[in-house]
Structures are given as structure tokens and as C-alpha cells.
Short mmCIF file of N, CA and C in Angstrom, two decimals:
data_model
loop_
_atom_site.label_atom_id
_atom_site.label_comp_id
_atom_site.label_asym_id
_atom_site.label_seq_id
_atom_site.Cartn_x
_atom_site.Cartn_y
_atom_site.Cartn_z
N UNK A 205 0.06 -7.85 53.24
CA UNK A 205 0.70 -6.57 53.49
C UNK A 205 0.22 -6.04 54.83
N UNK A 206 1.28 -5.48 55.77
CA UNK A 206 0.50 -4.87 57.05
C UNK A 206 0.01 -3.60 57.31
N UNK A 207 -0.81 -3.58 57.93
CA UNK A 207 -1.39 -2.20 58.12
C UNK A 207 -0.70 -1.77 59.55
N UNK A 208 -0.45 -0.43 59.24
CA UNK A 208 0.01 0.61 60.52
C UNK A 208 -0.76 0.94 61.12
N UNK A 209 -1.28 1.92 62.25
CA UNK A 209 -1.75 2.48 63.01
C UNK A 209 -1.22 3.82 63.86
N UNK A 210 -1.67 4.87 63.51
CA UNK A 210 -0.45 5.53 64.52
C UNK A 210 -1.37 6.54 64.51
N UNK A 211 -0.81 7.48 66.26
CA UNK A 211 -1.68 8.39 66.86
C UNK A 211 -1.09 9.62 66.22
N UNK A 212 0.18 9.58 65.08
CA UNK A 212 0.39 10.67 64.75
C UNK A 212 -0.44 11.93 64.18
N UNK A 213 -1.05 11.37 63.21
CA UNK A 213 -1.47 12.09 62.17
C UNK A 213 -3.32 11.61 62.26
N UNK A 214 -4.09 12.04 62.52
CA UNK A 214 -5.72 11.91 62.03
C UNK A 214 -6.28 13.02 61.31
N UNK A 215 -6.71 12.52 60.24
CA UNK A 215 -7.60 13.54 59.76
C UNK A 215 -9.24 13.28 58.88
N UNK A 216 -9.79 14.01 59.25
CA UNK A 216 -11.38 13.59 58.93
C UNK A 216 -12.45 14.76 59.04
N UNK A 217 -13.31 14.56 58.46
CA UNK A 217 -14.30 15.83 59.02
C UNK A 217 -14.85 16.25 59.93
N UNK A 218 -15.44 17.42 60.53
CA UNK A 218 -15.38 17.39 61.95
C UNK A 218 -17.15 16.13 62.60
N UNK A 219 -17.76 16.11 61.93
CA UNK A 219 -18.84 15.01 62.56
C UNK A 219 -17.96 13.45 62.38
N UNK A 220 -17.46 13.70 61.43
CA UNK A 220 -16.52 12.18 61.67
C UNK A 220 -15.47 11.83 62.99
N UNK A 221 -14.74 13.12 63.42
CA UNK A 221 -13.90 13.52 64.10
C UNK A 221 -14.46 12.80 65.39
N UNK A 222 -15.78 13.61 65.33
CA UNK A 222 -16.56 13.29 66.75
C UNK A 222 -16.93 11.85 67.24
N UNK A 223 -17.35 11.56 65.93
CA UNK A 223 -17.54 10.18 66.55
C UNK A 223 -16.51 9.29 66.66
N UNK A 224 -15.47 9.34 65.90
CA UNK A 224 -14.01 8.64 66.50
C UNK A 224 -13.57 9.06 67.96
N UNK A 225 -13.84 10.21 68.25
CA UNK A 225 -12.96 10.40 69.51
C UNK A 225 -14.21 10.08 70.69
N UNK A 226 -15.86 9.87 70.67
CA UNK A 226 -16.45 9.36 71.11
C UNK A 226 -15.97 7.96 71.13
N UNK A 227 -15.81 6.88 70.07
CA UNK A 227 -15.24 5.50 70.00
C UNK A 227 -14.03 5.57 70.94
N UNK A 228 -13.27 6.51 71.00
CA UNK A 228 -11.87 6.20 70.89
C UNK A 228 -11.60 5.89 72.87
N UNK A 229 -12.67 6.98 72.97
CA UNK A 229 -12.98 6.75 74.38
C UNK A 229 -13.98 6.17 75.05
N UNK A 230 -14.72 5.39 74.54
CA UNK A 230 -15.09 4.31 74.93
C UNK A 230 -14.18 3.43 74.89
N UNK A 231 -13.56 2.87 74.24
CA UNK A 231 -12.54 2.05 73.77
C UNK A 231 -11.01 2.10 74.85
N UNK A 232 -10.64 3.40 74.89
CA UNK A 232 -9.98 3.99 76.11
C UNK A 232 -10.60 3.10 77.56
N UNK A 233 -11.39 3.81 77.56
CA UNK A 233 -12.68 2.95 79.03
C UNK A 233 -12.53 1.87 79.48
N UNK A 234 -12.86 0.93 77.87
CA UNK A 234 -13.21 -0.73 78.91
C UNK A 234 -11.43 -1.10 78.85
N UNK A 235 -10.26 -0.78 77.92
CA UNK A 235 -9.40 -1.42 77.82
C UNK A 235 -9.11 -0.73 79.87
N UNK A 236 -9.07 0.30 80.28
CA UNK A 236 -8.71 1.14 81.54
C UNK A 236 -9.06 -0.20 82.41
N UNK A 237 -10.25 -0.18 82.62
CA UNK A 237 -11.30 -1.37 83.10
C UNK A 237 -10.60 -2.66 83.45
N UNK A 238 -10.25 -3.28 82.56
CA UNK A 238 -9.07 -4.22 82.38
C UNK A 238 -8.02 -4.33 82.94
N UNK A 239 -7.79 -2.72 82.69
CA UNK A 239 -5.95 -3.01 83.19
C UNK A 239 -5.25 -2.77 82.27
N UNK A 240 -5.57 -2.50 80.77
CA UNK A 240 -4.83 -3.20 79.76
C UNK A 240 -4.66 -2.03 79.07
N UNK A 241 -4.99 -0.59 79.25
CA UNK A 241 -4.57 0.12 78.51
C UNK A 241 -2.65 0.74 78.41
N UNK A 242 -2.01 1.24 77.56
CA UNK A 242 -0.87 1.53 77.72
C UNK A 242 -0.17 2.99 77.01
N UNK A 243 -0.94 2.96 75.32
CA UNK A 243 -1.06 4.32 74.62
C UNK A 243 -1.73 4.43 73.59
N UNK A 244 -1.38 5.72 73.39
CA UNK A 244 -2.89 5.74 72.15
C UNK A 244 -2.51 4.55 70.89
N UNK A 245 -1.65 4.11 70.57
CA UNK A 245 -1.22 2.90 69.55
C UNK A 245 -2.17 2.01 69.86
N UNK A 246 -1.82 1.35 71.26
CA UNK A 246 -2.36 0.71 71.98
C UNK A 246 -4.33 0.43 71.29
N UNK A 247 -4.76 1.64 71.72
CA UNK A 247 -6.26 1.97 72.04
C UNK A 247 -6.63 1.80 70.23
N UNK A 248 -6.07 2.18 69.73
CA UNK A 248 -6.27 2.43 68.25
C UNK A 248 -6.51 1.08 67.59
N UNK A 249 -5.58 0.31 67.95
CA UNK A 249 -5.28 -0.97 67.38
C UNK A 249 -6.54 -1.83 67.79
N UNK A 250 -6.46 -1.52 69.35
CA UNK A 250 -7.74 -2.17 69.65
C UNK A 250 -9.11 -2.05 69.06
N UNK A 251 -8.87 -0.57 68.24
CA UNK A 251 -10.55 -0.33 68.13
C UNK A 251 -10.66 -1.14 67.14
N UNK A 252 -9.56 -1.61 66.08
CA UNK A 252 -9.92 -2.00 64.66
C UNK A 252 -9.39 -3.13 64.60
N UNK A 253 -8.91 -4.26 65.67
CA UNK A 253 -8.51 -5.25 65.69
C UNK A 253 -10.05 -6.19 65.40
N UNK A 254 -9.98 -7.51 65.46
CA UNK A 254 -11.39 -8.25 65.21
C UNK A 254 -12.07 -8.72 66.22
N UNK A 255 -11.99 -8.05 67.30
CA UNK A 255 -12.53 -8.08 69.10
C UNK A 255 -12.62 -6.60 69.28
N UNK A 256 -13.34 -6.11 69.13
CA UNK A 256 -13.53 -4.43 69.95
C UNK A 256 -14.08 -4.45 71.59
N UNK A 257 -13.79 -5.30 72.13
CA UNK A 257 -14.58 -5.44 73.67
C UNK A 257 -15.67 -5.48 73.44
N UNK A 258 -16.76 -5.93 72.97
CA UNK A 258 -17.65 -5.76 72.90
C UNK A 258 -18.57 -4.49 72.79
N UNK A 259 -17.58 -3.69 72.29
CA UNK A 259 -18.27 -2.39 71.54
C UNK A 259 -18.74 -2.06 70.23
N UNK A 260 -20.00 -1.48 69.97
CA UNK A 260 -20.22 -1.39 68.52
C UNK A 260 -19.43 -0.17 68.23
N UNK A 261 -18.70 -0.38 67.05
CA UNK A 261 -17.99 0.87 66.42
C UNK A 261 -18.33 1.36 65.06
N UNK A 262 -18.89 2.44 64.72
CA UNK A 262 -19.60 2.93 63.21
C UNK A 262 -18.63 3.67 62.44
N UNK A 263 -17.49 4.07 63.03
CA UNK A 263 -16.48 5.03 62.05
C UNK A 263 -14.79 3.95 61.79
N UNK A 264 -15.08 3.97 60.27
CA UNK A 264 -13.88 3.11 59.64
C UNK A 264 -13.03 3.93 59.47
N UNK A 265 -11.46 3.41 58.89
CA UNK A 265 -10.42 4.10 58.67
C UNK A 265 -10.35 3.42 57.06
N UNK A 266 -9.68 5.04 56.78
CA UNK A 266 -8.73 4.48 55.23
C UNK A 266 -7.46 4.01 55.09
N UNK A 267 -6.93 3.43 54.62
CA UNK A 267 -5.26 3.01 54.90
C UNK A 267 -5.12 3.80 53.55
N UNK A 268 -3.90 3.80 53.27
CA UNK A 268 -3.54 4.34 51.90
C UNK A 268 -2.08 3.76 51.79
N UNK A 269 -1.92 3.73 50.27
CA UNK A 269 -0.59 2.74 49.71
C UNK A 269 0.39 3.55 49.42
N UNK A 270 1.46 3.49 49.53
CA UNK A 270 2.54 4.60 49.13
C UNK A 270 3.13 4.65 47.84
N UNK A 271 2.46 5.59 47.30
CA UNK A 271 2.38 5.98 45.81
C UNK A 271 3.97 6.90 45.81
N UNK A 272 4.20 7.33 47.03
CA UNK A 272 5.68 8.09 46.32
C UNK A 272 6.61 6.92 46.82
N UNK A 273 6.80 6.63 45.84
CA UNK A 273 7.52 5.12 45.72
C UNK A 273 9.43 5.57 46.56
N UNK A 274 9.46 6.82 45.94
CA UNK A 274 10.82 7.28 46.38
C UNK A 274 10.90 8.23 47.90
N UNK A 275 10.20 7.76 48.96
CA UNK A 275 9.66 7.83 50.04
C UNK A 275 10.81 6.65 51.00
N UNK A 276 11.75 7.37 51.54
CA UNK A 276 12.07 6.32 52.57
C UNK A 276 11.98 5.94 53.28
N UNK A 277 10.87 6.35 54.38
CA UNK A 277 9.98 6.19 55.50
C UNK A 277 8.89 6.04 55.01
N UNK A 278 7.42 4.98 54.79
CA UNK A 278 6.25 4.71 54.77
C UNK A 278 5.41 5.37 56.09
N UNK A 279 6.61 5.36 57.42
CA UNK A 279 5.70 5.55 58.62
C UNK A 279 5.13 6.99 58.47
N UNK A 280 6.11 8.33 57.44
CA UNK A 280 5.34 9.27 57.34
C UNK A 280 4.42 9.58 56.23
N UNK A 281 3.86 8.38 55.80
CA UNK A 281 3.31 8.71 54.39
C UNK A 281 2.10 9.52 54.06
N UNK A 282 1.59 9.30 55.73
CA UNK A 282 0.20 10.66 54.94
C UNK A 282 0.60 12.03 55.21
N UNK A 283 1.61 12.03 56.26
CA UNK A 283 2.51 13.63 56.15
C UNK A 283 3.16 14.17 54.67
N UNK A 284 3.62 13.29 53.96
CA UNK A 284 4.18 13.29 52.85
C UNK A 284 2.76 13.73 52.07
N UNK A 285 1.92 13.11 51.62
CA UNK A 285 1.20 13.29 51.16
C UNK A 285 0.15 14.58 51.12
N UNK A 286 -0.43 14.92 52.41
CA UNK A 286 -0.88 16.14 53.17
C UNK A 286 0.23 17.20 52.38
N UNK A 287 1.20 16.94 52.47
CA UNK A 287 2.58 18.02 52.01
C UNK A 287 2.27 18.06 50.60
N UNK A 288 2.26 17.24 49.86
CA UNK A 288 2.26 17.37 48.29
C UNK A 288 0.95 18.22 47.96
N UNK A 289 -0.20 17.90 48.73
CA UNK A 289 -1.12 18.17 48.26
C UNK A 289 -1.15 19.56 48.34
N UNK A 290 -0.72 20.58 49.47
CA UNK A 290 -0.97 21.84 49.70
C UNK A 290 -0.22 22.53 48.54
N UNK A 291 -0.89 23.68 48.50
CA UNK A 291 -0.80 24.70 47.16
C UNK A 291 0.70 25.57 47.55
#
């Protein structure tokens, strides 16, 4: 099954926050370095692909499965979700 990636939607606590967007720009950096950066998809993919440039990275992501089965877009599924949840 594939996993997405997208700069839409992040959410996390704020010391978690920090250190992703510390990663995110390092990660930003060496791909720049290269040549090889293009967008945040781009940078994202890279961080969690199985080559990080030789960067150590300490903050994981959750994927999540799409439980509202009657959902016709997956690409918005944690918007969907975020939505259900609020009171």
C-alpha cells in the first residue's frame, strides 16, 4: 500500500513541531546544496525516504488508514478527520 506525503496539512505538538521544522531545514539545505531541491513534497519525501543525505533525523511521522471508507478523496483524509473530530 503507498504512503502519501503532503505539505498540506501538519500537525504535532509544539516541541515536536520544532524539531521537524529544524529537520525539515536541514534537509531543505543539503538537497539546495545539490541542486536538487524543487518543493516542500519534494523535501518531505526526502526526509523519510531510506537515504536522508546523510542526516540524522529523530522525529517520525504517523500515516493513518482511511477509516471513512465513504471518503472520495484519501488525499484529504486527515482534513476529514481533524473535521469529524471537532465538537
Amino acid at each position: 500500500m503507498p504512503h502519501w506525503l503532503s505539505g498540506g496539512i501538519i500537525v504535532g505538538r509544539v516541541e515536536i513541531m520544532k524539531k521537524f521544522i529544524r529537520q525539515y531545514r536541514l534537509v531543505r539545505d543539503a538537497l539546495m546544496e545539490r541542486n536538487l531541491t524543487g518543493d516542500d513534497q519534494m523535501i518531505l519525501y526526502s526526509m523519510f525516504s531510506d537515504s536522508t543525505l546523510g542526516i540524522s533525523l529523530n522525529v517520525d511521522i504517523q500515516t493513518y488508514e482511511d477509516i471513512y471508507r465513504n471518503t472520495s478523496n484519501v488525499w484529504f483524509y486527515l482534513g476529514y478527520a481533524m473535521k469529524s473530530e471537532t465538537p
